[in-house]
Short mmCIF file of C-alpha atoms and ligand atoms in Angstrom, two decimals:
data_model
loop_
_atom_site.label_atom_id
_atom_site.label_comp_id
_atom_site.label_asym_id
_atom_site.label_seq_id
_atom_site.Cartn_x
_atom_site.Cartn_y
_atom_site.Cartn_z
CA MET A 1 112.37 44.09 112.20
CA ALA A 2 109.72 42.38 114.33
CA GLU A 3 109.78 38.61 113.94
CA GLU A 4 106.85 37.24 111.92
CA LYS A 5 105.00 34.52 113.84
CA MET A 6 104.01 31.47 111.81
CA THR A 7 100.27 30.72 111.81
CA THR A 8 97.71 28.73 109.85
CA ASN A 9 95.70 30.64 107.27
CA GLN A 10 93.08 31.17 109.98
CA GLY A 11 95.66 32.63 112.37
CA TYR A 12 96.19 29.65 114.69
CA PRO A 13 99.75 29.68 116.07
CA ILE A 14 102.05 26.99 114.63
CA SER A 15 104.45 25.43 117.12
CA ASP A 16 105.92 22.79 114.77
CA ASP A 17 105.67 23.02 110.96
CA ASN A 18 107.74 19.92 110.24
CA SER A 19 105.89 17.15 112.09
CA SER A 20 102.37 15.89 111.51
CA LEU A 21 100.05 15.09 114.41
CA THR A 22 100.28 11.35 115.04
CA VAL A 23 99.30 8.66 117.55
CA GLY A 24 102.70 7.96 119.04
CA ASN A 25 105.75 9.19 117.20
CA ARG A 26 105.53 6.51 114.46
CA GLY A 27 101.93 7.31 113.35
CA PRO A 28 99.27 6.96 112.06
CA THR A 29 98.37 10.60 111.28
CA LEU A 30 95.10 12.00 112.56
CA LEU A 31 92.32 13.43 110.39
CA GLN A 32 92.00 16.18 112.99
CA ASP A 33 95.46 17.52 112.02
CA PHE A 34 93.96 20.61 110.40
CA GLN A 35 97.40 22.18 110.26
CA PHE A 36 98.73 19.33 108.09
CA ILE A 37 95.56 19.19 105.97
CA GLU A 38 95.62 22.93 105.27
CA LYS A 39 99.31 22.85 104.30
CA ILE A 40 99.02 19.85 101.97
CA ALA A 41 95.65 20.84 100.51
CA HIS A 42 96.96 24.28 99.60
CA PHE A 43 100.09 22.76 98.08
CA ASP A 44 97.90 20.39 96.04
CA ARG A 45 96.27 23.44 94.45
CA GLU A 46 99.38 25.52 93.75
CA ARG A 47 99.31 25.12 89.97
CA ILE A 48 96.85 26.84 87.69
CA PRO A 49 96.42 25.95 84.00
CA GLU A 50 99.29 27.31 81.99
CA ARG A 51 98.50 29.64 79.11
CA VAL A 52 97.38 27.62 76.09
CA VAL A 53 100.10 29.48 74.16
CA HIS A 54 102.89 31.78 75.43
CA ALA A 55 103.15 29.66 78.60
CA LYS A 56 106.77 30.55 79.48
CA GLY A 57 107.38 34.23 80.11
CA ALA A 58 109.21 36.94 82.01
CA GLY A 59 107.79 40.26 83.15
CA ALA A 60 108.93 43.72 84.23
CA PHE A 61 107.37 47.01 85.26
CA GLY A 62 108.25 50.51 84.08
CA TYR A 63 106.80 53.56 82.41
CA PHE A 64 105.95 55.05 79.04
CA LEU A 65 106.43 58.64 77.89
CA VAL A 66 104.98 60.16 74.73
CA TYR A 67 107.35 62.55 72.90
CA LYS A 68 104.66 65.01 71.80
CA SER A 69 100.89 65.16 71.72
CA MET A 70 99.25 62.78 69.24
CA ALA A 71 95.97 64.74 69.49
CA LYS A 72 95.90 65.22 65.72
CA TYR A 73 95.50 61.45 65.31
CA THR A 74 94.07 60.05 68.54
CA LYS A 75 92.22 61.28 71.60
CA ALA A 76 93.87 58.51 73.72
CA GLN A 77 94.74 60.48 76.80
CA PHE A 78 98.06 58.74 77.52
CA LEU A 79 99.30 59.91 74.11
CA GLN A 80 98.76 63.63 74.76
CA ASP A 81 101.08 64.95 77.46
CA PRO A 82 104.90 64.53 77.15
CA SER A 83 105.33 65.34 80.86
CA ALA A 84 103.00 62.56 82.08
CA LYS A 85 104.48 59.11 82.76
CA THR A 86 102.15 56.16 82.17
CA PRO A 87 103.02 53.08 84.26
CA VAL A 88 103.44 49.86 82.25
CA PHE A 89 103.87 46.13 82.74
CA VAL A 90 105.48 44.06 79.98
CA ARG A 91 105.49 40.29 79.60
CA PHE A 92 107.87 38.67 77.13
CA SER A 93 107.29 35.04 76.24
CA THR A 94 107.97 32.10 74.01
CA VAL A 95 104.89 30.75 72.24
CA ALA A 96 105.00 27.03 71.68
CA GLY A 97 106.79 25.53 74.67
CA SER A 98 105.23 24.67 78.01
CA ARG A 99 105.91 26.59 81.19
CA GLY A 100 109.16 24.71 81.88
CA SER A 101 110.58 24.85 78.36
CA ALA A 102 113.86 26.43 77.27
CA ASP A 103 113.95 30.13 76.37
CA THR A 104 116.22 29.98 73.32
CA VAL A 105 114.44 27.43 71.12
CA ARG A 106 113.35 28.65 67.70
CA ASP A 107 109.99 30.33 68.11
CA VAL A 108 108.10 33.59 67.90
CA ARG A 109 108.41 35.71 71.06
CA GLY A 110 105.53 37.56 72.70
CA PHE A 111 105.93 41.25 73.59
CA ALA A 112 102.81 42.23 75.52
CA THR A 113 102.50 45.69 77.10
CA LYS A 114 99.87 46.85 79.56
CA PHE A 115 99.60 50.65 79.84
CA TYR A 116 97.91 51.65 83.12
CA THR A 117 96.35 54.85 81.74
CA LYS A 118 94.01 57.29 83.50
CA GLU A 119 91.29 55.99 81.16
CA GLY A 120 91.80 52.33 82.07
CA ASN A 121 94.15 49.63 80.85
CA TYR A 122 95.36 49.66 77.28
CA ASP A 123 96.99 46.38 76.19
CA LEU A 124 99.24 46.23 73.16
CA VAL A 125 99.64 42.47 72.77
CA GLY A 126 102.38 42.04 70.19
CA ASN A 127 105.09 39.69 68.99
CA ASP A 128 108.74 40.10 67.99
CA ILE A 129 107.97 39.38 64.34
CA PRO A 130 105.91 41.84 62.26
CA VAL A 131 103.69 39.28 60.51
CA PHE A 132 101.76 36.14 61.46
CA PHE A 133 101.25 32.60 60.10
CA ILE A 134 97.55 32.93 59.30
CA ARG A 135 95.03 35.66 58.51
CA ASP A 136 91.79 34.22 59.90
CA ALA A 137 91.33 33.53 63.62
CA MET A 138 89.28 30.45 62.72
CA LYS A 139 92.58 28.68 61.90
CA PHE A 140 94.35 29.52 65.17
CA PRO A 141 93.53 26.31 67.10
CA ASP A 142 94.79 24.27 64.10
CA LEU A 143 98.00 26.29 63.90
CA VAL A 144 98.64 25.80 67.62
CA HIS A 145 97.74 22.09 67.56
CA SER A 146 100.13 21.62 64.66
CA VAL A 147 103.08 23.31 66.35
CA LYS A 148 102.62 21.80 69.81
CA ALA A 149 103.53 18.20 70.65
CA GLU A 150 101.84 15.54 68.54
CA PRO A 151 98.81 14.13 70.36
CA HIS A 152 99.69 10.43 70.25
CA ASN A 153 103.19 10.60 71.79
CA ASN A 154 103.54 14.14 73.22
CA ILE A 155 106.69 14.81 71.12
CA PRO A 156 108.28 17.29 70.53
CA SER A 157 107.73 19.51 73.54
CA SER A 158 108.85 22.82 72.00
CA SER A 159 110.03 22.63 68.43
CA THR A 160 108.59 23.09 64.97
CA GLY A 161 110.68 20.19 63.62
CA HIS A 162 107.97 17.55 63.21
CA ASN A 163 105.45 16.23 60.71
CA ASN A 164 102.38 17.99 62.11
CA PHE A 165 103.80 21.51 61.94
CA TRP A 166 105.15 21.16 58.43
CA ASP A 167 102.05 19.34 57.21
CA PHE A 168 99.82 22.20 58.37
CA ILE A 169 102.24 24.93 57.29
CA SER A 170 102.85 23.50 53.83
CA LEU A 171 99.06 23.48 53.33
CA THR A 172 98.90 27.09 54.58
CA PRO A 173 100.73 29.09 51.90
CA GLU A 174 99.97 32.41 53.62
CA ALA A 175 102.49 31.33 56.31
CA THR A 176 105.41 31.51 53.85
CA HIS A 177 106.25 35.13 54.70
CA MET A 178 106.25 34.28 58.44
CA LEU A 179 108.61 31.34 57.77
CA THR A 180 111.21 33.73 56.32
CA TRP A 181 111.22 35.49 59.71
CA VAL A 182 110.93 32.58 62.16
CA PHE A 183 113.60 30.55 60.36
CA SER A 184 115.98 33.47 60.10
CA ASP A 185 117.99 34.15 63.25
CA ARG A 186 115.04 36.32 64.37
CA GLY A 187 113.61 33.02 65.60
CA THR A 188 116.35 32.85 68.25
CA PRO A 189 116.69 36.30 69.89
CA ALA A 190 119.73 36.79 72.12
CA SER A 191 117.90 38.93 74.69
CA TYR A 192 114.45 40.31 75.40
CA ARG A 193 116.30 43.61 75.80
CA LYS A 194 117.53 43.42 72.22
CA MET A 195 114.35 42.41 70.49
CA GLU A 196 111.87 44.40 68.43
CA GLY A 197 108.13 44.29 69.07
CA PHE A 198 105.24 44.63 66.64
CA GLY A 199 101.49 45.00 67.06
CA VAL A 200 101.21 42.83 63.88
CA ASN A 201 97.48 43.50 63.48
CA THR A 202 96.21 46.83 62.18
CA TYR A 203 94.48 49.13 64.65
CA LYS A 204 92.77 52.50 64.25
CA TRP A 205 93.50 55.78 65.94
CA VAL A 206 90.50 58.12 66.22
CA SER A 207 90.90 61.82 66.98
CA ASN A 208 88.48 64.00 68.93
CA GLU A 209 87.18 65.28 65.60
CA GLY A 210 86.45 61.73 64.45
CA LYS A 211 89.39 61.49 62.01
CA THR A 212 90.37 57.82 61.73
CA THR A 213 93.81 56.53 60.74
CA LEU A 214 94.99 52.95 60.26
CA ILE A 215 97.97 52.16 62.50
CA LYS A 216 100.73 49.55 62.80
CA TYR A 217 102.81 49.52 65.99
CA HIS A 218 106.58 48.99 66.33
CA TRP A 219 108.89 48.80 69.37
CA LYS A 220 112.63 49.24 68.78
CA PRO A 221 115.13 48.30 71.51
CA LYS A 222 117.63 51.00 72.43
CA LEU A 223 120.37 48.35 72.56
CA GLY A 224 119.69 47.30 68.94
CA VAL A 225 118.56 43.90 67.69
CA LYS A 226 120.71 40.89 68.54
CA ASN A 227 120.02 37.26 67.69
CA PHE A 228 121.75 33.94 68.27
CA ASP A 229 122.59 31.59 65.45
CA ARG A 230 121.22 28.06 65.64
CA GLU A 231 124.30 26.47 67.22
CA LYS A 232 124.52 29.01 70.02
CA ALA A 233 120.78 29.00 70.71
CA THR A 234 120.79 25.19 70.87
CA ARG A 235 123.77 25.10 73.22
CA ILE A 236 122.27 27.67 75.57
CA ALA A 237 118.93 25.84 75.62
CA GLY A 238 120.84 23.02 77.31
CA GLU A 239 123.21 25.05 79.45
CA ASP A 240 120.77 27.66 80.75
CA PRO A 241 117.15 27.01 79.77
CA ASP A 242 116.09 30.28 81.45
CA TYR A 243 118.66 32.39 79.64
CA LEU A 244 116.33 35.14 78.39
CA THR A 245 114.42 35.33 81.67
CA ARG A 246 117.68 35.59 83.63
CA ASP A 247 119.16 38.16 81.25
CA LEU A 248 116.19 40.50 81.71
CA TRP A 249 115.99 40.00 85.48
CA GLU A 250 119.70 40.49 86.10
CA ALA A 251 119.98 43.60 83.90
CA ILE A 252 117.17 45.31 85.82
CA GLU A 253 118.66 44.19 89.17
CA ARG A 254 121.98 45.77 88.08
CA GLY A 255 120.15 49.03 87.35
CA GLU A 256 120.58 48.66 83.58
CA TYR A 257 117.08 49.71 82.70
CA VAL A 258 115.63 48.47 79.48
CA GLU A 259 114.46 50.95 76.89
CA TYR A 260 112.42 50.70 73.71
CA GLU A 261 111.32 53.42 71.33
CA PHE A 262 107.71 53.34 70.18
CA PHE A 263 106.81 54.03 66.53
CA VAL A 264 103.70 53.90 64.41
CA GLN A 265 103.13 53.51 60.70
CA MET A 266 100.04 55.39 59.57
CA MET A 267 97.75 54.87 56.63
CA ASP A 268 94.94 57.23 55.75
CA MET A 269 91.61 55.39 55.47
CA SER A 270 91.32 56.66 51.88
CA GLU A 271 94.48 54.72 50.98
CA GLU A 272 93.28 51.36 52.35
CA GLN A 273 91.77 50.08 49.10
CA ASN A 274 94.56 51.46 46.88
CA GLN A 275 97.37 49.12 47.91
CA SER A 276 98.56 46.13 45.90
CA PHE A 277 98.14 44.09 49.11
CA ASP A 278 95.38 44.12 51.73
CA PRO A 279 96.69 46.40 54.53
CA LEU A 280 94.58 44.55 57.11
CA ASP A 281 96.18 41.22 56.19
CA PRO A 282 98.46 40.29 59.14
CA THR A 283 100.70 38.19 56.89
CA LYS A 284 101.87 41.46 55.29
CA THR A 285 104.07 44.34 56.36
CA TRP A 286 103.46 47.88 55.15
CA PRO A 287 106.40 49.11 53.05
CA GLU A 288 108.34 51.60 55.18
CA ASP A 289 109.27 53.83 52.24
CA LYS A 290 105.56 54.51 51.64
CA PHE A 291 104.47 54.39 55.29
CA PRO A 292 107.45 55.67 57.31
CA LEU A 293 107.91 54.92 60.99
CA MET A 294 106.87 57.90 63.09
CA PRO A 295 108.47 58.11 66.57
CA VAL A 296 105.78 58.37 69.24
CA GLY A 297 107.46 57.80 72.60
CA LYS A 298 109.66 55.59 74.70
CA MET A 299 109.23 52.89 77.32
CA VAL A 300 111.62 52.16 80.18
CA LEU A 301 111.48 48.94 82.21
CA ASP A 302 113.04 49.62 85.61
CA ARG A 303 111.44 47.26 88.13
CA ASN A 304 111.41 43.51 88.51
CA PRO A 305 108.34 41.77 89.90
CA GLU A 306 108.36 41.02 93.63
CA ASN A 307 106.54 37.74 93.15
CA PHE A 308 106.52 35.91 89.85
CA PHE A 309 103.30 33.94 90.30
CA THR A 310 101.10 36.80 91.46
CA GLU A 311 102.41 39.45 89.14
CA VAL A 312 103.55 37.60 86.00
CA GLU A 313 101.91 34.17 85.88
CA GLN A 314 98.53 35.69 86.69
CA ALA A 315 98.95 38.62 84.29
CA ALA A 316 96.17 38.74 81.73
CA PHE A 317 96.50 40.69 78.48
CA CYS A 318 93.89 41.16 75.79
CA PRO A 319 93.90 43.11 72.52
CA ALA A 320 90.32 44.14 73.44
CA ASN A 321 91.56 46.16 76.40
CA LEU A 322 91.32 49.51 74.61
CA VAL A 323 91.04 53.15 75.61
CA PRO A 324 88.91 55.78 73.80
CA GLY A 325 90.80 56.92 70.70
CA ILE A 326 92.06 53.43 69.79
CA GLU A 327 89.85 50.99 67.87
CA PHE A 328 90.13 47.62 66.13
CA SER A 329 90.43 47.36 62.40
CA ASP A 330 88.30 44.76 60.58
CA ASP A 331 91.32 42.37 60.39
CA LYS A 332 89.74 38.93 60.95
CA LEU A 333 92.68 37.65 62.97
CA LEU A 334 92.41 40.60 65.36
CA GLN A 335 88.65 40.30 65.59
CA GLY A 336 89.02 36.67 66.75
CA ARG A 337 91.74 37.60 69.22
CA THR A 338 89.45 40.11 70.92
CA PHE A 339 87.30 37.19 72.13
CA SER A 340 89.94 34.55 72.77
CA TYR A 341 92.11 36.18 75.45
CA VAL A 342 89.45 37.18 77.97
CA ASP A 343 87.67 33.91 77.36
CA THR A 344 90.76 31.85 78.19
CA GLN A 345 91.52 34.06 81.20
CA ARG A 346 88.06 33.41 82.66
CA TYR A 347 88.97 29.72 82.44
CA ARG A 348 92.66 29.98 83.44
CA LEU A 349 92.28 32.53 86.26
CA GLY A 350 88.55 32.70 87.03
CA ALA A 351 85.73 35.19 86.72
CA ASN A 352 87.45 37.90 88.74
CA PHE A 353 90.87 37.79 87.06
CA HIS A 354 90.64 41.52 86.36
CA GLU A 355 90.99 42.25 90.09
CA LEU A 356 94.39 40.55 90.42
CA PRO A 357 97.22 43.02 91.13
CA THR A 358 98.82 43.20 87.66
CA ASN A 359 95.46 43.26 85.89
CA ARG A 360 93.65 45.85 88.00
CA PRO A 361 93.40 49.26 86.30
CA LEU A 362 94.83 52.16 88.32
CA SER A 363 91.85 54.29 87.28
CA PRO A 364 88.54 53.72 89.11
CA THR A 365 86.14 51.14 87.66
CA ALA A 366 82.44 50.72 88.44
CA ASN A 367 79.56 48.69 87.04
CA ASN A 368 76.89 46.26 88.24
CA GLN A 369 78.89 43.07 87.65
CA ARG A 370 78.98 41.25 90.98
CA ASP A 371 80.20 38.27 92.94
CA GLY A 372 81.69 35.17 91.30
CA ALA A 373 84.46 32.95 92.61
CA MET A 374 87.17 34.70 94.64
CA GLN A 375 85.41 38.06 94.70
CA SER A 376 87.54 40.36 96.86
CA GLN A 377 85.76 43.67 96.45
CA VAL A 378 83.37 44.77 99.20
CA PHE A 379 80.64 46.47 97.21
CA GLN A 380 78.76 49.13 99.10
CA GLY A 381 75.01 49.74 99.28
CA PRO A 382 71.87 47.94 98.06
CA VAL A 383 72.02 48.83 94.34
CA ASN A 384 73.52 46.27 91.96
CA PHE A 385 71.34 46.97 88.94
CA GLY A 386 70.47 49.74 86.53
CA PRO A 387 68.52 51.74 85.75
CA SER A 388 67.97 52.56 89.39
CA SER A 389 66.51 55.59 91.11
CA ARG A 390 68.68 54.93 94.18
CA GLY A 391 72.20 55.41 92.91
CA GLY A 392 74.69 53.14 91.17
CA PRO A 393 77.24 54.02 88.51
CA VAL A 394 76.03 56.27 85.70
CA THR A 395 76.95 55.96 82.03
CA THR A 396 78.89 58.77 80.37
CA PRO A 397 79.30 59.37 76.63
CA VAL A 398 82.84 59.09 75.26
CA GLU A 399 84.13 62.57 74.49
CA GLY A 400 84.52 63.78 70.91
CA THR A 401 82.87 62.78 67.66
CA PRO A 402 81.62 59.20 68.09
CA TYR A 403 83.40 56.47 66.15
CA SER A 404 80.65 54.84 64.11
CA PRO A 405 81.88 53.42 60.82
CA HIS A 406 79.32 52.34 58.23
CA ILE A 407 79.70 48.61 57.56
CA GLN A 408 77.71 46.53 55.09
CA GLY A 409 78.10 43.33 53.12
CA ASN A 410 76.78 39.82 52.64
CA LEU A 411 77.37 37.21 55.33
CA VAL A 412 80.07 34.91 53.95
CA ARG A 413 82.78 32.49 55.04
CA GLU A 414 85.43 33.42 52.50
CA LYS A 415 89.08 34.30 52.13
CA ILE A 416 90.02 37.92 51.51
CA LYS A 417 90.38 38.80 47.84
CA LYS A 418 93.98 40.11 47.75
CA THR A 419 95.87 37.12 49.09
CA ASP A 420 99.25 36.99 47.30
CA ASP A 421 100.94 34.56 49.69
CA PHE A 422 104.47 34.79 48.32
CA SER A 423 105.57 38.27 47.10
CA GLN A 424 106.62 39.71 50.45
CA ALA A 425 108.31 36.43 51.44
CA GLY A 426 110.38 36.63 48.26
CA GLU A 427 111.16 40.32 48.79
CA ARG A 428 112.35 39.61 52.31
CA TYR A 429 114.55 36.74 51.15
CA ARG A 430 116.12 38.90 48.43
CA SER A 431 116.80 41.72 50.92
CA MET A 432 118.89 39.42 53.15
CA SER A 433 122.69 39.42 53.37
CA LYS A 434 124.65 36.32 52.32
CA THR A 435 125.06 35.24 55.95
CA GLU A 436 121.37 35.76 56.67
CA ILE A 437 120.45 33.65 53.66
CA LYS A 438 122.89 30.94 54.71
CA HIS A 439 121.37 30.81 58.20
CA LEU A 440 117.80 30.88 56.89
CA VAL A 441 118.47 27.96 54.60
CA GLU A 442 120.38 25.97 57.22
CA ASN A 443 117.70 26.59 59.83
CA LEU A 444 114.97 25.46 57.44
CA VAL A 445 116.89 22.35 56.44
CA ALA A 446 117.65 21.48 60.09
CA ASP A 447 113.96 21.70 60.95
CA LEU A 448 112.58 20.03 57.84
CA SER A 449 114.98 17.14 58.25
CA HIS A 450 112.91 16.02 61.28
CA VAL A 451 109.94 15.53 58.97
CA THR A 452 109.58 11.87 58.06
CA ASP A 453 107.07 12.24 55.21
CA PRO A 454 108.82 13.26 51.96
CA ALA A 455 105.53 14.54 50.49
CA ILE A 456 105.31 17.12 53.28
CA GLN A 457 108.92 18.17 52.76
CA LYS A 458 108.31 18.52 49.04
CA ARG A 459 105.19 20.65 49.53
CA ALA A 460 107.00 22.90 52.03
CA ILE A 461 109.90 23.42 49.63
CA GLU A 462 107.51 24.15 46.75
CA ASN A 463 106.01 27.02 48.75
CA LEU A 464 109.47 28.41 49.52
CA ALA A 465 110.30 28.19 45.82
CA LYS A 466 107.14 30.13 44.98
CA ALA A 467 108.51 32.94 47.17
CA ASP A 468 111.87 32.76 45.44
CA GLU A 469 113.19 30.00 43.20
CA GLY A 470 116.65 30.54 44.65
CA LEU A 471 115.35 29.85 48.16
CA GLY A 472 113.65 26.66 47.02
CA ARG A 473 116.82 25.53 45.24
CA ALA A 474 119.02 26.37 48.23
CA VAL A 475 116.86 24.32 50.59
CA VAL A 476 116.86 21.38 48.17
CA ALA A 477 120.65 21.70 47.94
CA GLY A 478 120.85 21.86 51.73
CA PHE A 479 119.16 18.48 51.87
CA GLY A 480 121.64 17.14 49.37
CA LEU A 481 118.67 16.37 47.12
CA GLU A 482 119.87 18.03 43.88
CA LYS A 483 118.96 16.08 40.81
C1 LIG B 1 93.69 34.37 66.06
C2 LIG B 1 94.89 34.53 66.49
C3 LIG B 1 95.26 34.43 67.93
C4 LIG B 1 94.58 33.89 68.98
C5 LIG B 1 93.21 33.24 68.95
C6 LIG B 1 95.41 34.03 70.15
C7 LIG B 1 95.10 33.56 71.40
C8 LIG B 1 95.90 33.64 72.50
C9 LIG B 1 95.62 33.08 73.79
C10 LIG B 1 94.38 32.25 74.13
C11 LIG B 1 96.63 33.40 74.62
C12 LIG B 1 96.79 33.02 76.09
C13 LIG B 1 96.35 34.18 76.94
C14 LIG B 1 96.28 33.88 78.41
O1 LIG B 1 96.08 32.72 78.80
O2 LIG B 1 96.40 34.81 79.23
C15 LIG B 1 97.54 34.19 73.87
C16 LIG B 1 98.66 34.77 74.37
C17 LIG B 1 99.39 35.68 73.68
N1 LIG B 1 99.24 36.04 72.36
FE1 LIG B 1 97.90 35.38 71.08
N2 LIG B 1 96.54 34.67 69.81
C18 LIG B 1 96.48 34.94 68.45
C19 LIG B 1 97.39 35.59 67.70
C20 LIG B 1 98.36 36.36 68.23
C21 LIG B 1 99.10 37.34 67.53
C22 LIG B 1 98.93 37.71 66.04
C23 LIG B 1 99.94 37.91 68.42
C24 LIG B 1 100.89 39.03 68.23
C25 LIG B 1 100.61 40.08 67.55
C26 LIG B 1 99.72 37.27 69.70
C27 LIG B 1 100.39 37.58 70.87
C28 LIG B 1 100.19 36.98 72.07
C29 LIG B 1 100.96 37.24 73.25
C30 LIG B 1 102.10 38.22 73.38
C31 LIG B 1 100.46 36.42 74.26
C32 LIG B 1 101.01 36.30 75.66
C33 LIG B 1 100.35 37.29 76.56
C34 LIG B 1 101.00 37.21 77.92
O3 LIG B 1 102.21 37.53 78.00
O4 LIG B 1 100.32 36.83 78.89
N3 LIG B 1 98.77 36.35 69.55
N4 LIG B 1 97.09 34.32 72.57
#
């Protein structure tokens, strides 16, 4: 292999990269040392803002295969042909901790998939838990402020065990179902390879004929689900803070490719209003006996990134990256998400973040958006506007019956009608094994014991008791607070 010659970024040959240019060998350093200035100035700019949530993550590339055509339900082209592989990039993440935080702390995990389809990028930005803490995007900044470090002392750096989290959560009863997941051992997965993924929000599939179906997404790991208990997760957080990142990287390096099966639950639009719960409420799951999981395809992750910063740190997902045949539901949490991701990426990565290697669609793109910081495309010709009589990209109608739902109502700022914050939390608790219940209770007690305000503890326990009296009693007993 030919030896690479070291140069400045402008191509000037570097004869010594370890000594600055000085007057005499003891200094001072000269302002004209452009080689030194370039090196230090670039170093000074190496960090970009970390993601406001999901800051620590690990990524891998691979492919997706659909088992059989989904044409009956969606015109999405990547869900039609079982012989066509769709390239994917997946980023797994923790949510609350900063970029340097430990992988195995109790938290939700992100499971974000970018499908590089022939119709553009489709992003399925999911988590490892099927429900969420809140149901209106308006509350998201408060949720995140409450879980992150407290503003006066910057403690704790990645843990829910503090006053602010439990204060907010105990005043947010719709989070009770989510607590039964996060504080079970699901909150401490043993491997990204052994973790489920869920779209959480409800989406719509639209067929060529205009038939629309409500959809919930599920990923199931081929290796099965495996979690740590609290003691093991805590120990590993100290011994190997990058445990989950390392586990994924090393498995792929060994050639042990990572596989997940892809399922959907479907609900006919006519059934939406007939449920005892609101199917668009992201704090709810759809009962699997009524809405069975239908296998759709499989995903294999078989390639590690070459460069973490370029390919993973700069990756940008957004639930609004759709392809024809997949639409949003009216779910208010999802609607808010569609704005938030691209907005934060314009700030975190800049106006042209979509041109970065992991984010660039493999299919051609064209429009009259131009310029901006770090533009790397060399646009051809004089036309950068439309309509134009002298060329430029032309618009094309989406194939099939157009998706154009009729929507009407008064403008309001209101909660949804069917709230029921506790039933599914109680059902989940009662479906758990003895060991699962023991761990849930111990994990809750361990976390709540960091709360210094007894009124907050009491309120949190009251919500748990509303889900199931036995759960409330068990947590009280765990505290040694029985009357
Ligand atoms: C209103 C609710 C939510 C808002 C406003 C929101 C906002 C955000 C923002 C701003 C980021 C950082 C993105 C970036 O800097 O590139 C992010 C990341 C992420 N969010 Fe959400 N989020 C919400 C709810 C959810 C839910 C319900 C899920 C799961 C279903 C989810 C999954 C993720 C994932 C996986 C990432 C990391 C993406 C990556 O790996 O780069 N979020 N979210």
